[in-house]
Amino acid sequence: MNLRWFAIFSLLLLQSCGGSSGPGNSPTPVVCSTGPCLLSERDVWLRVQEDFDPGLGETTDVRQVWTTRDDPNFATGAWRDYAPLPDESYGDVSVTLPSIDGDYTLYLKAVDAAGNVAGGTLMDQLAIQVSLDTTPPPLPQASAPAYVDAPQVAVDFTNLTGVDEIVASWEPDFDPSSDHTPNAQITFDLPSTDEGTYTLWLRYRDAAGNEGPARAFSVTYDQTAPQNPSIRFR
């Protein structure tokens, strides 16, 4: 049996990130091309792709994938049912990580319909290091002016340690939203050039994908100059 895995890890390990993951769905790829794969969820999916067997001239029939954690000898673990998705040469298998945040190594091997088990040097290729982090970032510590005379507002941030992105929106449900590189000061364009009061919602996201609580800032855009006072002498 000739089983291969996608060369780019970001296409190998997936998590739902708040959505529904699993066979037939579209979970979010985990970016882990260098170093451990950073995860914010315990339930993840591993994508397996079958390769062509030169001896058979056809795609191998992988039926199950064995997954185990921190056990390269496969003394523990479990078989996970696997089947290619319709009209595809790959399928997904689920893995549940422990409830404690930390670093783990996932080891995997596969068996085909004839009972052949992948092993040898192939097993070394099926070791994936992951780092589970389910702790969300803190509430943004920031300040912004209450009034502006141009259709933009500058926000100053102070607690950016461990923050990978700053998520901003003019809607409380963050739909739509924009992602920003952490900086001590970021200028946000108002959603309109009309004068009025707007509410900016901000929250932090860490490298694992956890999002923290949101904080709202109210800003009033006013570019109308006051009238000149009239002076009367009596």
mmCIF file of C-alpha atoms in Angstrom, residues 8-224:
data_model
loop_
_atom_site.group_PDB
_atom_site.id
_atom_site.type_symbol
_atom_site.label_atom_id
_atom_site.label_comp_id
_atom_site.label_asym_id
_atom_site.label_seq_id
_atom_site.Cartn_x
_atom_site.Cartn_y
_atom_site.Cartn_z
ATOM 1 C CA ILE A 8 1.762 21.183 3.141
ATOM 2 C CA PHE A 9 0.739 20.657 6.748
ATOM 3 C CA SER A 10 -1.869 23.430 6.554
ATOM 4 C CA LEU A 11 -3.896 21.098 4.324
ATOM 5 C CA LEU A 12 -3.376 18.108 6.593
ATOM 6 C CA LEU A 13 -4.637 19.212 9.990
ATOM 7 C CA LEU A 14 -7.971 21.000 10.218
ATOM 8 C CA GLN A 15 -10.278 22.406 12.872
ATOM 9 C CA SER A 16 -13.753 23.887 12.699
ATOM 10 C CA CYS A 17 -13.007 27.244 14.398
ATOM 11 C CA GLY A 18 -16.584 27.573 15.556
ATOM 12 C CA GLY A 19 -18.121 25.980 12.469
ATOM 13 C CA SER A 20 -18.944 22.369 11.632
ATOM 14 C CA SER A 21 -16.013 20.173 10.671
ATOM 15 C CA GLY A 22 -15.825 16.643 9.431
ATOM 16 C CA PRO A 23 -16.239 14.597 6.272
ATOM 17 C CA GLY A 24 -17.923 16.554 3.513
ATOM 18 C CA ASN A 25 -17.627 19.909 5.299
ATOM 19 C CA SER A 26 -15.028 22.642 4.962
ATOM 20 C CA PRO A 27 -13.130 23.013 8.248
ATOM 21 C CA THR A 28 -10.493 25.709 8.579
ATOM 22 C CA PRO A 29 -6.911 24.694 7.658
ATOM 23 C CA VAL A 30 -4.428 25.000 10.518
ATOM 24 C CA VAL A 31 -1.304 26.908 9.555
ATOM 25 C CA CYS A 32 1.656 24.890 10.782
ATOM 26 C CA SER A 33 4.207 24.802 7.975
ATOM 27 C CA THR A 34 6.931 25.509 10.563
ATOM 28 C CA GLY A 35 6.923 24.315 14.169
ATOM 29 C CA PRO A 36 4.005 22.699 16.002
ATOM 30 C CA CYS A 37 0.488 23.066 14.627
ATOM 31 C CA LEU A 38 -1.339 25.579 16.827
ATOM 32 C CA LEU A 39 -4.852 24.451 17.775
ATOM 33 C CA SER A 40 -7.657 26.176 19.673
ATOM 34 C CA GLU A 41 -10.006 23.160 19.627
ATOM 35 C CA ARG A 42 -9.673 19.635 21.028
ATOM 36 C CA ASP A 43 -11.608 18.017 18.152
ATOM 37 C CA VAL A 44 -9.604 18.138 14.937
ATOM 38 C CA TRP A 45 -9.607 16.342 11.606
ATOM 39 C CA LEU A 46 -6.746 14.768 9.713
ATOM 40 C CA ARG A 47 -7.017 14.684 5.951
ATOM 41 C CA VAL A 48 -5.742 11.499 4.296
ATOM 42 C CA GLN A 49 -5.060 11.267 0.561
ATOM 43 C CA GLU A 50 -4.632 7.984 -1.253
ATOM 44 C CA ASP A 51 -1.864 7.589 -3.808
ATOM 45 C CA PHE A 52 -1.492 5.329 -6.829
ATOM 46 C CA ASP A 53 0.143 1.973 -6.189
ATOM 47 C CA PRO A 54 2.653 1.325 -9.016
ATOM 48 C CA GLY A 55 2.153 -2.434 -8.626
ATOM 49 C CA LEU A 56 -1.630 -2.322 -8.987
ATOM 50 C CA GLY A 57 -1.939 0.618 -11.334
ATOM 51 C CA GLU A 58 -4.897 1.932 -9.373
ATOM 52 C CA THR A 59 -5.700 3.862 -6.234
ATOM 53 C CA THR A 60 -5.216 1.903 -3.027
ATOM 54 C CA ASP A 61 -8.259 1.189 -0.883
ATOM 55 C CA VAL A 62 -7.520 2.666 2.538
ATOM 56 C CA ARG A 63 -10.160 1.649 5.055
ATOM 57 C CA GLN A 64 -8.877 2.715 8.474
ATOM 58 C CA VAL A 65 -6.337 5.031 10.030
ATOM 59 C CA TRP A 66 -4.798 4.336 13.427
ATOM 60 C CA THR A 67 -4.196 7.414 15.564
ATOM 61 C CA THR A 68 -2.354 7.622 18.842
ATOM 62 C CA ARG A 69 -0.975 10.419 21.017
ATOM 63 C CA ASP A 70 2.584 10.507 22.383
ATOM 64 C CA ASP A 71 3.024 6.790 21.607
ATOM 65 C CA PRO A 72 5.255 6.109 18.570
ATOM 66 C CA ASN A 73 5.026 2.341 19.241
ATOM 67 C CA PHE A 74 1.225 2.370 18.826
ATOM 68 C CA ALA A 75 0.646 0.535 22.119
ATOM 69 C CA THR A 76 -2.390 2.755 22.709
ATOM 70 C CA GLY A 77 -4.812 4.535 20.445
ATOM 71 C CA ALA A 78 -7.695 3.523 18.250
ATOM 72 C CA TRP A 79 -8.625 2.755 14.683
ATOM 73 C CA ARG A 80 -10.583 5.506 12.976
ATOM 74 C CA ASP A 81 -12.924 4.605 10.134
ATOM 75 C CA TYR A 82 -11.966 6.228 6.888
ATOM 76 C CA ALA A 83 -13.529 6.447 3.455
ATOM 77 C CA PRO A 84 -12.748 8.782 0.569
ATOM 78 C CA LEU A 85 -15.280 11.535 0.027
ATOM 79 C CA PRO A 86 -17.539 11.134 -3.041
ATOM 80 C CA ASP A 87 -15.620 11.792 -6.262
ATOM 81 C CA GLU A 88 -12.472 12.544 -4.258
ATOM 82 C CA SER A 89 -9.254 10.658 -3.465
ATOM 83 C CA TYR A 90 -9.083 11.863 0.133
ATOM 84 C CA GLY A 91 -11.049 11.562 3.343
ATOM 85 C CA ASP A 92 -11.004 12.919 6.891
ATOM 86 C CA VAL A 93 -10.535 11.142 10.205
ATOM 87 C CA SER A 94 -11.267 12.674 13.610
ATOM 88 C CA VAL A 95 -8.941 13.018 16.576
ATOM 89 C CA THR A 96 -9.815 14.304 20.064
ATOM 90 C CA LEU A 97 -6.997 15.840 22.089
ATOM 91 C CA PRO A 98 -6.824 15.843 25.912
ATOM 92 C CA SER A 99 -8.652 18.504 27.907
ATOM 93 C CA ILE A 100 -5.373 19.992 29.143
ATOM 94 C CA ASP A 101 -3.571 22.593 27.039
ATOM 95 C CA GLY A 102 -0.053 21.630 26.029
ATOM 96 C CA ASP A 103 2.187 20.113 23.366
ATOM 97 C CA TYR A 104 1.415 16.686 21.924
ATOM 98 C CA THR A 105 2.585 14.442 19.094
ATOM 99 C CA LEU A 106 0.083 12.572 16.936
ATOM 100 C CA TYR A 107 1.244 9.336 15.293
ATOM 101 C CA LEU A 108 -0.695 7.756 12.450
ATOM 102 C CA LYS A 109 -0.625 4.680 10.229
ATOM 103 C CA ALA A 110 -3.144 3.093 7.879
ATOM 104 C CA VAL A 111 -4.450 -0.302 6.748
ATOM 105 C CA ASP A 112 -5.994 -1.163 3.400
ATOM 106 C CA ALA A 113 -8.827 -3.559 2.525
ATOM 107 C CA ALA A 114 -6.367 -6.452 2.168
ATOM 108 C CA GLY A 115 -5.049 -5.926 5.689
ATOM 109 C CA ASN A 116 -1.706 -4.383 4.721
ATOM 110 C CA VAL A 117 -0.547 -1.971 7.426
ATOM 111 C CA ALA A 118 1.600 1.029 6.623
ATOM 112 C CA GLY A 119 4.825 0.960 8.612
ATOM 113 C CA GLY A 120 8.562 1.179 8.413
ATOM 114 C CA THR A 121 9.924 4.517 7.324
ATOM 115 C CA LEU A 122 6.410 5.687 6.441
ATOM 116 C CA MET A 123 5.523 5.822 10.147
ATOM 117 C CA ASP A 124 8.175 8.496 10.695
ATOM 118 C CA GLN A 125 6.424 10.659 8.104
ATOM 119 C CA LEU A 126 3.122 10.360 9.961
ATOM 120 C CA ALA A 127 4.156 12.121 13.155
ATOM 121 C CA ILE A 128 2.578 15.547 13.666
ATOM 122 C CA GLN A 129 3.455 17.875 16.510
ATOM 123 C CA VAL A 130 0.555 19.944 17.803
ATOM 124 C CA SER A 131 0.189 22.583 20.496
ATOM 125 C CA LEU A 132 -3.263 22.890 22.071
ATOM 126 C CA ASP A 133 -4.194 26.338 23.389
ATOM 127 C CA THR A 134 -7.837 26.926 24.314
ATOM 128 C CA THR A 135 -7.259 30.030 26.480
ATOM 129 C CA PRO A 136 -8.686 33.183 24.863
ATOM 130 C CA PRO A 137 -6.778 36.491 24.820
ATOM 131 C CA PRO A 138 -7.712 39.225 27.316
ATOM 132 C CA LEU A 139 -10.063 42.155 26.866
ATOM 133 C CA PRO A 140 -8.361 44.907 24.827
ATOM 134 C CA GLN A 141 -6.848 47.627 26.987
ATOM 135 C CA ALA A 142 -7.175 50.593 24.669
ATOM 136 C CA SER A 143 -8.183 54.238 24.461
ATOM 137 C CA ALA A 144 -9.802 56.316 21.725
ATOM 138 C CA PRO A 145 -11.067 59.907 21.436
ATOM 139 C CA ALA A 146 -14.795 60.446 21.899
ATOM 140 C CA TYR A 147 -14.915 63.096 19.154
ATOM 141 C CA VAL A 148 -13.116 63.362 15.806
ATOM 142 C CA ASP A 149 -13.226 65.981 13.046
ATOM 143 C CA ALA A 150 -12.284 63.550 10.250
ATOM 144 C CA PRO A 151 -13.913 60.210 9.248
ATOM 145 C CA GLN A 152 -11.336 58.066 11.089
ATOM 146 C CA VAL A 153 -10.324 57.311 14.656
ATOM 147 C CA ALA A 154 -6.919 56.406 16.123
ATOM 148 C CA VAL A 155 -6.956 53.769 18.891
ATOM 149 C CA ASP A 156 -4.036 53.235 21.282
ATOM 150 C CA PHE A 157 -3.403 49.701 22.602
ATOM 151 C CA THR A 158 -1.349 48.712 25.654
ATOM 152 C CA ASN A 159 -1.750 44.938 26.289
ATOM 153 C CA LEU A 160 -0.627 43.263 23.066
ATOM 154 C CA THR A 161 1.476 40.415 24.505
ATOM 155 C CA GLY A 162 0.444 37.124 22.888
ATOM 156 C CA VAL A 163 -1.902 38.867 20.444
ATOM 157 C CA ASP A 164 -1.636 37.675 16.844
ATOM 158 C CA GLU A 165 -4.369 39.846 15.295
ATOM 159 C CA ILE A 166 -6.716 42.655 16.284
ATOM 160 C CA VAL A 167 -10.234 42.091 14.958
ATOM 161 C CA ALA A 168 -12.312 45.202 14.326
ATOM 162 C CA SER A 169 -15.902 45.772 13.276
ATOM 163 C CA TRP A 170 -18.556 48.460 13.264
ATOM 164 C CA GLU A 171 -21.151 45.769 14.023
ATOM 165 C CA PRO A 172 -21.554 44.027 17.419
ATOM 166 C CA ASP A 173 -21.670 40.584 15.789
ATOM 167 C CA PHE A 174 -18.413 41.288 13.909
ATOM 168 C CA ASP A 175 -20.038 40.757 10.525
ATOM 169 C CA PRO A 176 -18.292 42.125 8.573
ATOM 170 C CA SER A 177 -14.946 42.500 10.307
ATOM 171 C CA SER A 178 -11.327 43.277 9.449
ATOM 172 C CA ASP A 179 -8.072 41.867 10.819
ATOM 173 C CA HIS A 180 -5.143 44.099 11.763
ATOM 174 C CA THR A 181 -1.529 43.475 12.733
ATOM 175 C CA PRO A 182 -1.005 44.370 16.403
ATOM 176 C CA ASN A 183 0.422 47.843 16.861
ATOM 177 C CA ALA A 184 0.542 50.395 19.645
ATOM 178 C CA GLN A 185 -1.724 52.648 17.565
ATOM 179 C CA ILE A 186 -4.058 51.753 14.712
ATOM 180 C CA THR A 187 -6.219 54.162 12.717
ATOM 181 C CA PHE A 188 -9.648 52.889 11.667
ATOM 182 C CA ASP A 189 -11.787 54.469 8.947
ATOM 183 C CA LEU A 190 -15.350 55.237 9.972
ATOM 184 C CA PRO A 191 -17.995 53.232 8.099
ATOM 185 C CA SER A 192 -19.432 56.438 6.606
ATOM 186 C CA THR A 193 -18.408 59.998 5.835
ATOM 187 C CA ASP A 194 -21.665 61.266 7.300
ATOM 188 C CA GLU A 195 -21.482 63.074 10.598
ATOM 189 C CA GLY A 196 -22.833 61.165 13.556
ATOM 190 C CA THR A 197 -21.973 58.735 16.352
ATOM 191 C CA TYR A 198 -20.507 55.308 15.564
ATOM 192 C CA THR A 199 -19.494 52.326 17.693
ATOM 193 C CA LEU A 200 -16.233 50.492 17.035
ATOM 194 C CA TRP A 201 -15.975 46.907 18.343
ATOM 195 C CA LEU A 202 -12.546 45.388 18.982
ATOM 196 C CA ARG A 203 -11.257 42.027 20.188
ATOM 197 C CA TYR A 204 -7.995 40.101 20.168
ATOM 198 C CA ARG A 205 -7.142 36.826 18.401
ATOM 199 C CA ASP A 206 -4.119 34.698 19.289
ATOM 200 C CA ALA A 207 -1.977 32.494 17.047
ATOM 201 C CA ALA A 208 -4.068 29.396 17.840
ATOM 202 C CA GLY A 209 -7.256 31.123 16.662
ATOM 203 C CA ASN A 210 -8.809 31.878 20.060
ATOM 204 C CA GLU A 211 -10.764 35.121 20.186
ATOM 205 C CA GLY A 212 -11.171 37.112 23.381
ATOM 206 C CA PRO A 213 -14.029 39.288 24.668
ATOM 207 C CA ALA A 214 -15.032 42.365 22.717
ATOM 208 C CA ARG A 215 -14.767 45.990 23.782
ATOM 209 C CA ALA A 216 -16.787 48.844 22.303
ATOM 210 C CA PHE A 217 -15.734 52.447 21.692
ATOM 211 C CA SER A 218 -18.201 55.200 20.844
ATOM 212 C CA VAL A 219 -16.907 57.974 18.611
ATOM 213 C CA THR A 220 -18.746 61.028 17.280
ATOM 214 C CA TYR A 221 -17.735 62.475 13.932
ATOM 215 C CA ASP A 222 -18.359 66.225 13.818
ATOM 216 C CA GLN A 223 -16.788 68.506 11.250
ATOM 217 C CA THR A 224 -19.294 71.348 11.521
#
